[in-house]
mmCIF file of C-alpha atoms in Angstrom:
data_model
loop_
_atom_site.group_PDB
_atom_site.id
_atom_site.type_symbol
_atom_site.label_atom_id
_atom_site.label_comp_id
_atom_site.label_asym_id
_atom_site.label_seq_id
_atom_site.Cartn_x
_atom_site.Cartn_y
_atom_site.Cartn_z
ATOM 1 C CA UNK K 24 0.117 -0.206 0.123
ATOM 2 C CA UNK K 25 2.991 2.400 0.910
ATOM 3 C CA UNK K 26 4.223 1.723 -2.477
ATOM 4 C CA UNK K 27 1.188 2.527 -4.071
ATOM 5 C CA UNK K 28 0.738 6.016 -2.216
ATOM 6 C CA UNK K 29 4.418 6.827 -3.295
ATOM 7 C CA UNK K 30 3.260 5.892 -6.812
ATOM 8 C CA UNK K 31 0.210 8.375 -6.576
ATOM 9 C CA UNK K 32 2.093 11.038 -5.365
ATOM 10 C CA UNK K 33 4.461 10.612 -8.347
ATOM 11 C CA UNK K 34 1.790 10.283 -10.576
ATOM 12 C CA UNK K 35 0.528 13.573 -9.583
ATOM 13 C CA UNK K 36 3.958 15.440 -10.071
ATOM 14 C CA UNK K 37 4.566 13.312 -13.422
ATOM 15 C CA UNK K 38 1.138 14.308 -14.978
ATOM 16 C CA UNK K 39 0.771 17.574 -12.943
ATOM 17 C CA UNK K 40 0.102 19.584 -16.412
ATOM 18 C CA UNK K 41 -2.803 16.927 -17.445
ATOM 19 C CA UNK K 42 -3.833 17.114 -13.879
ATOM 20 C CA UNK K 43 -4.085 20.855 -13.513
ATOM 21 C CA UNK K 44 -5.663 21.438 -16.911
ATOM 22 C CA UNK K 45 -8.442 18.733 -16.157
ATOM 23 C CA UNK K 46 -8.960 20.276 -12.713
ATOM 24 C CA UNK K 47 -9.168 23.600 -13.640
ATOM 25 C CA UNK K 48 -11.953 22.775 -16.408
ATOM 26 C CA UNK K 49 -13.746 21.118 -14.049
ATOM 27 C CA UNK K 50 -13.681 23.890 -11.372
ATOM 28 C CA UNK K 51 -14.500 26.448 -13.982
ATOM 29 C CA UNK K 52 -17.583 24.789 -15.115
ATOM 30 C CA UNK K 53 -18.812 24.647 -11.664
ATOM 31 C CA UNK K 54 -18.080 28.420 -11.441
ATOM 32 C CA UNK K 55 -19.375 29.117 -14.919
ATOM 33 C CA UNK K 56 -20.963 32.489 -13.730
ATOM 34 C CA UNK K 57 -17.925 33.631 -12.190
ATOM 35 C CA UNK K 58 -15.150 33.654 -14.601
ATOM 36 C CA UNK K 59 -14.714 37.307 -14.312
ATOM 37 C CA UNK K 60 -13.806 37.311 -10.736
ATOM 38 C CA UNK K 61 -11.171 35.240 -11.104
ATOM 39 C CA UNK K 62 -8.332 35.459 -13.614
ATOM 40 C CA UNK K 63 -7.653 32.280 -15.534
ATOM 41 C CA UNK K 64 -3.983 33.010 -14.975
ATOM 42 C CA UNK K 65 -4.126 33.467 -11.337
ATOM 43 C CA UNK K 66 -6.158 30.276 -10.896
ATOM 44 C CA UNK K 67 -3.530 28.160 -12.847
ATOM 45 C CA UNK K 68 -0.770 29.460 -10.663
ATOM 46 C CA UNK K 69 -2.951 29.105 -7.160
ATOM 47 C CA UNK K 70 -3.862 25.515 -8.466
ATOM 48 C CA UNK K 71 -0.228 24.628 -9.319
ATOM 49 C CA UNK K 72 1.177 25.764 -6.039
ATOM 50 C CA UNK K 73 -1.530 23.786 -4.272
ATOM 51 C CA UNK K 74 -0.583 20.437 -6.003
ATOM 52 C CA UNK K 75 3.164 21.258 -5.692
ATOM 53 C CA UNK K 76 2.500 21.744 -2.113
ATOM 54 C CA UNK K 77 0.210 18.725 -1.963
ATOM 55 C CA UNK K 78 2.841 16.570 -3.407
ATOM 56 C CA UNK K 79 5.395 17.850 -1.070
ATOM 57 C CA UNK K 80 3.495 17.373 2.021
ATOM 58 C CA UNK K 81 1.897 13.918 1.103
ATOM 59 C CA UNK K 82 5.632 12.591 0.101
ATOM 60 C CA UNK K 83 6.611 13.384 3.648
ATOM 61 C CA UNK K 84 3.875 12.640 6.007
ATOM 62 C CA UNK K 85 1.073 10.553 6.610
ATOM 63 C CA UNK K 86 -2.262 11.301 4.978
ATOM 64 C CA UNK K 87 -4.406 11.290 8.054
ATOM 65 C CA UNK K 88 -3.734 14.493 9.970
ATOM 66 C CA UNK K 89 -3.731 17.637 8.154
ATOM 67 C CA UNK K 90 -3.046 19.723 11.246
ATOM 68 C CA UNK K 91 0.636 18.223 11.107
ATOM 69 C CA UNK K 92 3.392 20.553 10.438
ATOM 70 C CA UNK K 93 4.337 19.027 7.093
ATOM 71 C CA UNK K 94 0.453 20.389 5.856
ATOM 72 C CA UNK K 95 1.428 23.940 6.891
ATOM 73 C CA UNK K 96 1.841 25.238 3.321
ATOM 74 C CA UNK K 97 -1.140 23.408 2.006
ATOM 75 C CA UNK K 98 -2.968 24.883 4.888
ATOM 76 C CA UNK K 99 -1.635 28.059 4.168
ATOM 77 C CA UNK K 100 -2.538 28.339 0.265
ATOM 78 C CA UNK K 101 -6.285 27.010 1.119
ATOM 79 C CA UNK K 102 -6.739 29.585 3.635
ATOM 80 C CA UNK K 103 -5.457 32.403 1.362
ATOM 81 C CA UNK K 104 -7.744 30.960 -1.106
ATOM 82 C CA UNK K 105 -10.921 30.823 1.024
ATOM 83 C CA UNK K 106 -10.412 34.221 2.712
ATOM 84 C CA UNK K 107 -10.189 35.812 -0.676
ATOM 85 C CA UNK K 108 -13.402 33.967 -1.938
ATOM 86 C CA UNK K 109 -15.285 34.755 1.175
ATOM 87 C CA UNK K 110 -14.466 38.493 0.390
ATOM 88 C CA UNK K 111 -15.382 38.529 -3.191
ATOM 89 C CA UNK K 112 -18.551 36.980 -2.182
ATOM 90 C CA UNK K 113 -18.190 33.473 -3.447
ATOM 91 C CA UNK K 114 -20.675 31.041 -1.742
ATOM 92 C CA UNK K 115 -19.374 28.433 0.529
ATOM 93 C CA UNK K 116 -20.008 25.636 -1.967
ATOM 94 C CA UNK K 117 -18.478 27.573 -4.544
ATOM 95 C CA UNK K 118 -15.267 27.866 -2.354
ATOM 96 C CA UNK K 119 -15.230 24.127 -1.177
ATOM 97 C CA UNK K 120 -15.841 23.015 -4.960
ATOM 98 C CA UNK K 121 -12.454 24.230 -5.623
ATOM 99 C CA UNK K 122 -11.101 20.980 -3.718
ATOM 100 C CA UNK K 123 -13.568 18.596 -4.228
ATOM 101 C CA UNK K 124 -13.342 19.200 -8.143
ATOM 102 C CA UNK K 125 -9.410 18.003 -7.577
ATOM 103 C CA UNK K 126 -10.626 15.092 -6.218
ATOM 104 C CA UNK K 127 -12.583 14.283 -9.436
ATOM 105 C CA UNK K 128 -9.794 15.277 -11.740
ATOM 106 C CA UNK K 129 -7.689 12.763 -9.574
ATOM 107 C CA UNK K 130 -9.961 10.006 -9.573
ATOM 108 C CA UNK K 131 -9.950 9.909 -13.375
ATOM 109 C CA UNK K 132 -5.881 10.040 -13.244
ATOM 110 C CA UNK K 133 -5.775 7.131 -10.666
ATOM 111 C CA UNK K 134 -8.553 5.363 -12.835
ATOM 112 C CA UNK K 135 -6.091 5.454 -15.775
ATOM 113 C CA UNK K 136 -3.326 4.479 -14.171
ATOM 114 C CA UNK K 137 -4.769 1.670 -11.772
ATOM 115 C CA UNK K 138 -7.725 0.511 -14.051
ATOM 116 C CA UNK K 139 -6.311 -3.054 -14.186
ATOM 117 C CA UNK K 140 -5.841 -3.224 -10.550
ATOM 118 C CA UNK K 141 -9.109 -2.963 -8.925
ATOM 119 C CA UNK K 142 -7.571 -3.434 -5.318
ATOM 120 C CA UNK K 143 -4.988 -0.616 -5.588
ATOM 121 C CA UNK K 144 -7.386 1.640 -7.445
ATOM 122 C CA UNK K 145 -10.072 1.417 -4.397
ATOM 123 C CA UNK K 146 -7.310 1.841 -1.833
ATOM 124 C CA UNK K 147 -5.794 4.950 -3.557
ATOM 125 C CA UNK K 148 -9.253 6.447 -4.081
ATOM 126 C CA UNK K 149 -10.438 5.833 -0.445
ATOM 127 C CA UNK K 150 -7.124 7.587 1.002
ATOM 128 C CA UNK K 151 -6.972 10.334 -1.697
ATOM 129 C CA UNK K 152 -10.799 11.087 -1.013
ATOM 130 C CA UNK K 153 -10.256 10.975 2.864
ATOM 131 C CA UNK K 154 -7.576 13.687 2.842
ATOM 132 C CA UNK K 155 -9.158 15.762 0.098
ATOM 133 C CA UNK K 156 -12.475 15.497 2.259
ATOM 134 C CA UNK K 157 -10.471 17.002 5.172
ATOM 135 C CA UNK K 158 -9.022 19.837 3.123
ATOM 136 C CA UNK K 159 -12.351 20.486 1.788
ATOM 137 C CA UNK K 160 -13.873 21.145 5.314
ATOM 138 C CA UNK K 161 -10.711 22.904 5.900
ATOM 139 C CA UNK K 162 -11.496 25.307 3.271
ATOM 140 C CA UNK K 163 -15.019 25.619 4.403
ATOM 141 C CA UNK K 164 -14.042 26.612 8.131
ATOM 142 C CA UNK K 165 -11.374 29.282 6.805
ATOM 143 C CA UNK K 166 -14.153 30.582 4.587
ATOM 144 C CA UNK K 167 -16.599 31.193 7.845
ATOM 145 C CA UNK K 168 -13.925 32.504 9.927
ATOM 146 C CA UNK K 169 -13.452 35.146 7.145
ATOM 147 C CA UNK K 170 -16.887 35.796 7.121
ATOM 148 C CA UNK K 171 -17.266 36.061 10.727
ATOM 149 C CA UNK K 172 -14.469 38.555 10.694
ATOM 150 C CA UNK K 173 -16.457 40.543 8.213
ATOM 151 C CA UNK K 174 -19.427 40.513 10.426
ATOM 152 C CA UNK K 175 -17.657 41.674 13.424
ATOM 153 C CA UNK K 176 -15.894 44.417 11.561
ATOM 154 C CA UNK K 177 -19.389 45.613 10.093
ATOM 155 C CA UNK K 178 -20.801 45.327 13.720
ATOM 156 C CA UNK K 179 -17.805 47.679 15.025
ATOM 157 C CA UNK K 180 -18.515 50.095 12.181
ATOM 158 C CA UNK K 181 -21.963 50.206 13.036
ATOM 159 C CA UNK K 182 -21.503 50.615 16.668
ATOM 160 C CA UNK K 183 -19.365 53.968 15.543
ATOM 161 C CA UNK K 184 -21.940 55.018 12.718
ATOM 162 C CA UNK K 185 -25.196 54.616 15.160
ATOM 163 C CA UNK K 186 -24.111 56.940 17.802
ATOM 164 C CA UNK K 187 -23.761 60.362 16.126
ATOM 165 C CA UNK K 188 -23.822 63.556 18.646
ATOM 166 C CA UNK K 189 -25.726 66.297 16.634
ATOM 167 C CA UNK K 190 -25.448 70.036 17.559
ATOM 168 C CA UNK K 191 -29.008 71.415 17.557
ATOM 169 C CA UNK K 192 -28.190 74.846 18.905
ATOM 170 C CA UNK K 193 -25.633 76.779 20.816
ATOM 171 C CA UNK K 194 -25.382 74.806 23.844
ATOM 172 C CA UNK K 195 -27.959 72.110 22.951
ATOM 173 C CA UNK K 196 -27.002 68.772 21.756
ATOM 174 C CA UNK K 197 -29.054 65.769 20.657
ATOM 175 C CA UNK K 198 -28.183 61.861 20.213
ATOM 176 C CA UNK K 199 -30.679 59.792 18.465
ATOM 177 C CA UNK K 200 -30.230 56.197 19.730
ATOM 178 C CA UNK K 201 -31.122 53.548 17.344
ATOM 179 C CA UNK K 202 -31.229 49.846 18.027
ATOM 180 C CA UNK K 203 -30.517 47.721 21.162
ATOM 181 C CA UNK K 204 -28.852 49.728 23.803
ATOM 182 C CA UNK K 205 -26.549 47.161 25.435
ATOM 183 C CA UNK K 206 -23.574 47.728 27.575
ATOM 184 C CA UNK K 207 -21.117 48.094 24.793
ATOM 185 C CA UNK K 208 -23.196 50.625 23.187
ATOM 186 C CA UNK K 209 -23.835 52.531 26.297
ATOM 187 C CA UNK K 210 -20.111 52.950 26.585
ATOM 188 C CA UNK K 211 -19.643 54.387 23.184
ATOM 189 C CA UNK K 212 -22.695 56.713 23.699
ATOM 190 C CA UNK K 213 -21.493 58.190 27.130
ATOM 191 C CA UNK K 214 -18.147 58.530 25.645
ATOM 192 C CA UNK K 215 -19.459 60.705 22.644
ATOM 193 C CA UNK K 216 -21.771 62.574 24.864
ATOM 194 C CA UNK K 217 -19.417 63.680 27.582
ATOM 195 C CA UNK K 218 -16.649 64.277 24.686
ATOM 196 C CA UNK K 219 -19.351 66.432 22.960
ATOM 197 C CA UNK K 220 -20.408 68.172 26.184
ATOM 198 C CA UNK K 221 -16.826 69.414 26.368
ATOM 199 C CA UNK K 222 -15.931 70.285 22.778
ATOM 200 C CA UNK K 223 -19.087 72.129 22.015
ATOM 201 C CA UNK K 224 -19.379 73.496 25.675
ATOM 202 C CA UNK K 225 -22.941 72.528 25.807
ATOM 203 C CA UNK K 226 -24.857 72.308 28.960
ATOM 204 C CA UNK K 227 -28.280 70.588 27.899
ATOM 205 C CA UNK K 228 -28.249 67.016 25.935
ATOM 206 C CA UNK K 229 -31.295 65.162 24.470
ATOM 207 C CA UNK K 230 -31.101 61.639 24.345
ATOM 208 C CA UNK K 231 -33.940 60.383 21.872
ATOM 209 C CA UNK K 232 -34.828 56.871 22.377
ATOM 210 C CA UNK K 233 -37.538 56.749 19.607
ATOM 211 C CA UNK K 234 -35.127 54.069 17.930
ATOM 212 C CA UNK K 235 -34.597 51.824 21.025
ATOM 213 C CA UNK K 236 -36.999 48.969 20.693
ATOM 214 C CA UNK K 237 -37.142 47.707 24.291
ATOM 215 C CA UNK K 238 -36.408 49.548 27.433
ATOM 216 C CA UNK K 239 -35.999 47.155 30.278
ATOM 217 C CA UNK K 240 -34.230 47.607 33.539
ATOM 218 C CA UNK K 241 -31.027 47.157 32.217
ATOM 219 C CA UNK K 242 -31.775 50.073 29.532
ATOM 220 C CA UNK K 243 -33.115 52.379 32.220
ATOM 221 C CA UNK K 244 -29.984 51.771 34.522
ATOM 222 C CA UNK K 245 -27.871 52.670 31.485
ATOM 223 C CA UNK K 246 -29.880 55.659 30.777
ATOM 224 C CA UNK K 247 -29.565 56.815 34.541
ATOM 225 C CA UNK K 248 -26.154 56.186 34.458
ATOM 226 C CA UNK K 249 -25.457 58.292 31.470
ATOM 227 C CA UNK K 250 -27.448 60.972 32.962
ATOM 228 C CA UNK K 251 -25.567 61.179 35.912
ATOM 229 C CA UNK K 252 -22.387 61.079 34.264
ATOM 230 C CA UNK K 253 -23.386 64.180 32.247
ATOM 231 C CA UNK K 254 -24.575 66.121 35.441
ATOM 232 C CA UNK K 255 -21.270 65.736 36.782
ATOM 233 C CA UNK K 256 -19.894 67.573 33.878
ATOM 234 C CA UNK K 257 -22.628 70.292 34.397
ATOM 235 C CA UNK K 258 -24.986 69.396 31.529
ATOM 236 C CA UNK K 259 -28.553 68.389 31.837
ATOM 237 C CA UNK K 260 -30.027 65.457 29.844
ATOM 238 C CA UNK K 261 -33.434 65.334 28.663
ATOM 239 C CA UNK K 262 -34.880 61.610 27.417
ATOM 240 C CA UNK K 263 -37.263 62.125 24.635
ATOM 241 C CA UNK K 264 -38.863 59.535 22.360
ATOM 242 C CA UNK K 265 -40.975 57.844 25.386
ATOM 243 C CA UNK K 266 -43.499 55.977 23.458
ATOM 244 C CA UNK K 267 -47.123 55.039 25.385
ATOM 245 C CA UNK K 268 -46.409 51.642 25.511
ATOM 246 C CA UNK K 269 -42.545 52.207 27.145
ATOM 247 C CA UNK K 270 -44.296 54.734 29.346
ATOM 248 C CA UNK K 271 -46.283 51.897 30.949
ATOM 249 C CA UNK K 272 -44.068 49.253 30.698
ATOM 250 C CA UNK K 273 -41.501 51.400 32.996
ATOM 251 C CA UNK K 274 -44.058 52.163 35.561
ATOM 252 C CA UNK K 275 -45.308 48.497 36.229
ATOM 253 C CA UNK K 276 -41.489 47.610 36.230
ATOM 254 C CA UNK K 277 -40.903 49.752 38.900
ATOM 255 C CA UNK K 278 -38.250 51.906 37.653
ATOM 256 C CA UNK K 279 -37.949 55.216 38.813
ATOM 257 C CA UNK K 280 -36.883 57.648 36.159
ATOM 258 C CA UNK K 281 -38.466 60.628 38.104
ATOM 259 C CA UNK K 282 -35.036 62.514 38.587
ATOM 260 C CA UNK K 283 -34.704 62.259 34.659
ATOM 261 C CA UNK K 284 -36.135 64.920 32.566
ATOM 262 C CA UNK K 285 -38.142 63.203 29.936
ATOM 263 C CA UNK K 286 -40.537 64.084 26.875
ATOM 264 C CA UNK K 287 -42.716 61.933 24.606
ATOM 265 C CA UNK K 288 -41.386 63.810 21.423
ATOM 266 C CA UNK K 289 -37.806 65.127 20.091
ATOM 267 C CA UNK K 290 -39.880 68.512 19.462
ATOM 268 C CA UNK K 291 -40.982 68.498 23.329
ATOM 269 C CA UNK K 292 -37.480 68.134 24.325
ATOM 270 C CA UNK K 293 -36.021 70.664 21.954
ATOM 271 C CA UNK K 294 -38.509 73.201 23.359
ATOM 272 C CA UNK K 295 -37.735 72.222 27.272
ATOM 273 C CA UNK K 296 -34.094 72.552 26.010
ATOM 274 C CA UNK K 297 -34.635 75.938 24.699
ATOM 275 C CA UNK K 298 -36.629 77.146 27.952
ATOM 276 C CA UNK K 299 -33.650 75.860 29.858
ATOM 277 C CA UNK K 300 -31.457 78.166 27.926
ATOM 278 C CA UNK K 301 -33.783 80.998 28.136
ATOM 279 C CA UNK K 302 -34.318 80.851 24.375
ATOM 280 C CA UNK K 303 -37.491 81.177 22.407
ATOM 281 C CA UNK K 304 -38.765 80.391 18.869
ATOM 282 C CA UNK K 305 -41.043 83.169 17.458
ATOM 283 C CA UNK K 306 -43.082 83.604 14.237
ATOM 284 C CA UNK K 307 -42.144 86.611 12.273
ATOM 285 C CA UNK K 308 -45.336 87.586 10.011
ATOM 286 C CA UNK K 309 -47.664 85.303 8.667
ATOM 287 C CA UNK K 310 -46.423 81.778 7.637
ATOM 288 C CA UNK H 8 -57.825 21.406 29.125
ATOM 289 C CA UNK H 9 -54.705 23.067 28.145
ATOM 290 C CA UNK H 10 -53.118 22.585 24.769
ATOM 291 C CA UNK H 11 -50.102 23.908 22.944
ATOM 292 C CA UNK H 12 -50.866 25.089 19.505
ATOM 293 C CA UNK H 13 -47.345 26.261 18.718
ATOM 294 C CA UNK H 14 -43.992 26.631 20.425
ATOM 295 C CA UNK H 15 -40.593 27.361 19.997
ATOM 296 C CA UNK H 16 -37.182 26.567 22.051
ATOM 297 C CA UNK H 17 -34.252 28.904 21.793
ATOM 298 C CA UNK H 18 -31.003 28.468 23.734
ATOM 299 C CA UNK H 19 -29.905 31.687 25.506
ATOM 300 C CA UNK H 20 -26.459 32.033 26.487
ATOM 301 C CA UNK H 21 -25.231 35.382 25.749
ATOM 302 C CA UNK H 22 -26.572 39.077 25.294
ATOM 303 C CA UNK H 23 -27.134 38.408 21.516
ATOM 304 C CA UNK H 24 -29.405 35.579 22.033
ATOM 305 C CA UNK H 25 -31.333 37.685 24.390
ATOM 306 C CA UNK H 26 -32.336 39.983 21.388
ATOM 307 C CA UNK H 27 -33.163 36.711 19.268
ATOM 308 C CA UNK H 28 -35.626 35.770 22.359
ATOM 309 C CA UNK H 29 -37.377 39.055 22.274
ATOM 310 C CA UNK H 30 -37.831 38.792 18.664
ATOM 311 C CA UNK H 31 -39.355 35.511 18.795
ATOM 312 C CA UNK H 32 -41.744 36.468 21.803
ATOM 313 C CA UNK H 33 -42.653 39.615 19.899
ATOM 314 C CA UNK H 34 -43.586 37.352 16.667
ATOM 315 C CA UNK H 35 -45.697 35.424 18.876
ATOM 316 C CA UNK H 36 -47.376 37.878 20.522
ATOM 317 C CA UNK H 37 -48.305 39.729 17.342
ATOM 318 C CA UNK H 38 -49.628 36.514 15.862
ATOM 319 C CA UNK H 39 -51.772 36.089 19.003
ATOM 320 C CA UNK H 40 -53.191 39.764 18.443
ATOM 321 C CA UNK H 41 -51.810 41.279 21.362
ATOM 322 C CA UNK H 42 -51.916 45.078 21.415
ATOM 323 C CA UNK H 43 -48.873 47.127 21.313
ATOM 324 C CA UNK H 44 -48.879 47.907 25.206
ATOM 325 C CA UNK H 45 -49.252 44.005 25.986
ATOM 326 C CA UNK H 46 -46.780 42.868 23.452
ATOM 327 C CA UNK H 47 -44.103 45.464 24.923
ATOM 328 C CA UNK H 48 -44.774 44.032 28.314
ATOM 329 C CA UNK H 49 -44.287 40.720 27.213
ATOM 330 C CA UNK H 50 -40.930 41.551 25.503
ATOM 331 C CA UNK H 51 -39.746 43.362 28.270
ATOM 332 C CA UNK H 52 -40.429 40.544 30.880
ATOM 333 C CA UNK H 53 -38.797 38.423 28.784
ATOM 334 C CA UNK H 54 -35.670 40.760 28.436
ATOM 335 C CA UNK H 55 -35.591 40.835 32.034
ATOM 336 C CA UNK H 56 -35.808 37.108 32.900
ATOM 337 C CA UNK H 57 -33.568 36.073 29.937
ATOM 338 C CA UNK H 58 -31.131 38.430 30.980
ATOM 339 C CA UNK H 59 -31.049 37.277 34.550
ATOM 340 C CA UNK H 60 -30.441 33.734 33.253
ATOM 341 C CA UNK H 61 -27.620 34.849 31.264
ATOM 342 C CA UNK H 62 -26.181 36.941 33.784
ATOM 343 C CA UNK H 63 -26.721 34.475 37.106
ATOM 344 C CA UNK H 64 -27.656 31.119 35.707
ATOM 345 C CA UNK H 65 -25.028 30.945 32.996
ATOM 346 C CA UNK H 66 -27.594 30.717 30.214
ATOM 347 C CA UNK H 67 -30.311 28.013 29.572
ATOM 348 C CA UNK H 68 -33.107 27.686 27.510
ATOM 349 C CA UNK H 69 -36.367 29.713 26.665
ATOM 350 C CA UNK H 70 -39.524 27.866 25.329
ATOM 351 C CA UNK H 71 -42.192 29.788 23.741
ATOM 352 C CA UNK H 72 -45.714 28.297 23.557
ATOM 353 C CA UNK H 73 -49.077 29.536 22.218
ATOM 354 C CA UNK H 74 -51.579 27.984 24.399
ATOM 355 C CA UNK H 75 -55.250 27.354 24.627
ATOM 356 C CA UNK H 76 -57.156 26.646 28.054
ATOM 357 C CA UNK H 77 -60.788 26.476 26.992
ATOM 358 C CA UNK H 78 -61.815 29.413 25.237
ATOM 359 C CA UNK H 79 -58.686 31.475 26.611
ATOM 360 C CA UNK H 80 -55.573 32.083 24.367
ATOM 361 C CA UNK H 81 -52.174 32.779 25.919
ATOM 362 C CA UNK H 82 -48.639 33.254 25.569
ATOM 363 C CA UNK H 83 -46.595 31.157 27.778
ATOM 364 C CA UNK H 84 -42.662 31.676 28.275
ATOM 365 C CA UNK H 85 -40.726 29.386 30.327
ATOM 366 C CA UNK H 86 -36.973 30.255 31.305
ATOM 367 C CA UNK H 87 -34.941 27.178 32.694
ATOM 368 C CA UNK H 88 -31.235 27.427 33.686
ATOM 369 C CA UNK H 89 -28.885 24.805 35.487
ATOM 370 C CA UNK H 90 -27.172 27.483 37.510
ATOM 371 C CA UNK H 91 -26.680 28.082 41.269
ATOM 372 C CA UNK H 92 -30.261 28.829 41.732
ATOM 373 C CA UNK H 93 -31.556 31.390 44.135
ATOM 374 C CA UNK H 94 -30.720 31.243 48.017
ATOM 375 C CA UNK H 95 -33.771 33.294 49.130
ATOM 376 C CA UNK H 96 -36.942 33.391 46.528
ATOM 377 C CA UNK H 97 -38.665 35.798 48.847
ATOM 378 C CA UNK H 98 -35.863 38.453 48.984
ATOM 379 C CA UNK H 99 -35.218 38.004 45.382
ATOM 380 C CA UNK H 100 -38.719 38.861 44.539
ATOM 381 C CA UNK H 101 -38.380 42.003 46.452
ATOM 382 C CA UNK H 102 -38.053 45.277 44.540
ATOM 383 C CA UNK H 103 -34.748 46.966 45.014
ATOM 384 C CA UNK H 104 -32.908 43.714 46.037
ATOM 385 C CA UNK H 105 -29.937 42.486 43.750
ATOM 386 C CA UNK H 106 -26.986 40.162 44.294
ATOM 387 C CA UNK H 107 -25.501 41.984 41.231
ATOM 388 C CA UNK H 108 -25.234 45.718 40.205
ATOM 389 C CA UNK H 109 -28.698 46.036 38.348
ATOM 390 C CA UNK H 110 -31.583 47.944 39.817
ATOM 391 C CA UNK H 111 -33.325 44.887 41.454
ATOM 392 C CA UNK H 112 -36.428 45.190 39.485
ATOM 393 C CA UNK H 113 -36.062 42.338 37.096
ATOM 394 C CA UNK H 114 -37.973 39.461 38.815
ATOM 395 C CA UNK H 115 -40.680 41.573 40.760
ATOM 396 C CA UNK H 116 -41.025 43.880 37.720
ATOM 397 C CA UNK H 117 -41.721 40.859 35.158
ATOM 398 C CA UNK H 118 -44.010 39.675 37.418
ATOM 399 C CA UNK H 119 -46.218 42.791 37.445
ATOM 400 C CA UNK H 120 -46.174 42.562 33.605
ATOM 401 C CA UNK H 121 -47.859 39.223 33.090
ATOM 402 C CA UNK H 122 -50.870 37.510 34.522
ATOM 403 C CA UNK H 123 -49.258 34.451 35.712
ATOM 404 C CA UNK H 124 -45.867 34.043 37.015
ATOM 405 C CA UNK H 125 -44.221 31.051 38.534
ATOM 406 C CA UNK H 126 -40.646 30.757 39.952
ATOM 407 C CA UNK H 127 -39.211 27.386 41.093
ATOM 408 C CA UNK H 128 -35.447 27.189 42.106
ATOM 409 C CA UNK H 129 -33.212 24.756 43.772
ATOM 410 C CA UNK H 130 -29.553 25.296 45.294
ATOM 411 C CA UNK H 131 -27.328 23.953 42.883
ATOM 412 C CA UNK H 132 -29.931 22.353 40.406
ATOM 413 C CA UNK H 133 -31.333 25.567 38.905
ATOM 414 C CA UNK H 134 -33.999 27.782 38.397
ATOM 415 C CA UNK H 135 -37.320 27.841 36.090
ATOM 416 C CA UNK H 136 -39.541 30.845 35.719
ATOM 417 C CA UNK H 137 -42.826 30.350 33.658
ATOM 418 C CA UNK H 138 -44.727 33.582 32.782
ATOM 419 C CA UNK H 139 -48.360 33.453 30.876
ATOM 420 C CA UNK H 140 -50.100 36.640 29.601
ATOM 421 C CA UNK H 141 -53.780 35.778 28.421
ATOM 422 C CA UNK H 142 -55.220 37.628 25.352
#
């Protein structure tokens, strides 16, 4: 059996060109819609690198465990391919099919070589199949890891985008809050608010929670903390966007928000803020 | 007697999954035709109890059920964890009492937001809270 394994590996390097060509053909048929996305030349070079690395690894190491150090360069090439494809918007199966089409190309090669020796053919097919399946799964894992990284990065971006501090008037800031107010969000909101109070020299800040879907005791606690921190810096906060169903729920929950100035609407909060700054809006002439 | 028409079971182990549980409860509450105030109450109670489970019970499962008892329709949400359990239930149900650093309104507040509320806890075994709101 060892003999046959060595034979297969030898076969792979000897018939490299034939194998490569067949593999790429199969792979491109699978990706028929995406020829534009990956240059043929690039694919050819990548695939050649992969087979060479595979032959080298398979020659030195056993074919059972792809986590061994001998397989490092194979894993590296695969990881690069799947990470790139994940970023370019390939689907998971399109990505994994890269390895699986090699299997098909190899089987054809094996069949030509061992067609008259069914025992060896079966044995070799099984061995090659096992290792390529493992590599295929590895591609898949790397693919999802790259996707998770993308999601994480987007979450972080959203966190920053979603907490703008708006200057409404001299000394009056507004923070429209949209989405779930968890501890991480609250921290960002508080930092942005406090920095905004300092840089714009404001003494009134309106936190609008119209876009916060659920106000439970944790959100209430976060609001109270934010208001207290702003107060320490000499600014008064107004919470606006308290919808009727939220008001009823907060009361039944037993949360006391009486020390916080609240208004139903942003317009109401702005009016209160102007009052606090001894400002008024007047109509001049007829509208 | 009581019959369950539709149900869902969710694993809740982190704050992101609390949001998913809330969304599922919202979906059920809408399906049952609860008005906006009642929907909000159910979702808020779910949020409190799911968070307790994550914070103190090491996470657990949430079962959401659409139930019929004779001509009454209602939504039952059950929270079950295998955490350390609550040492003094009577204390835990009092407003302002907390062993963490919350406001201490979670359990008693959630109870006020629903029609039926049952809590069962054994030290070293876990905690199970079940709430129902009738349409």
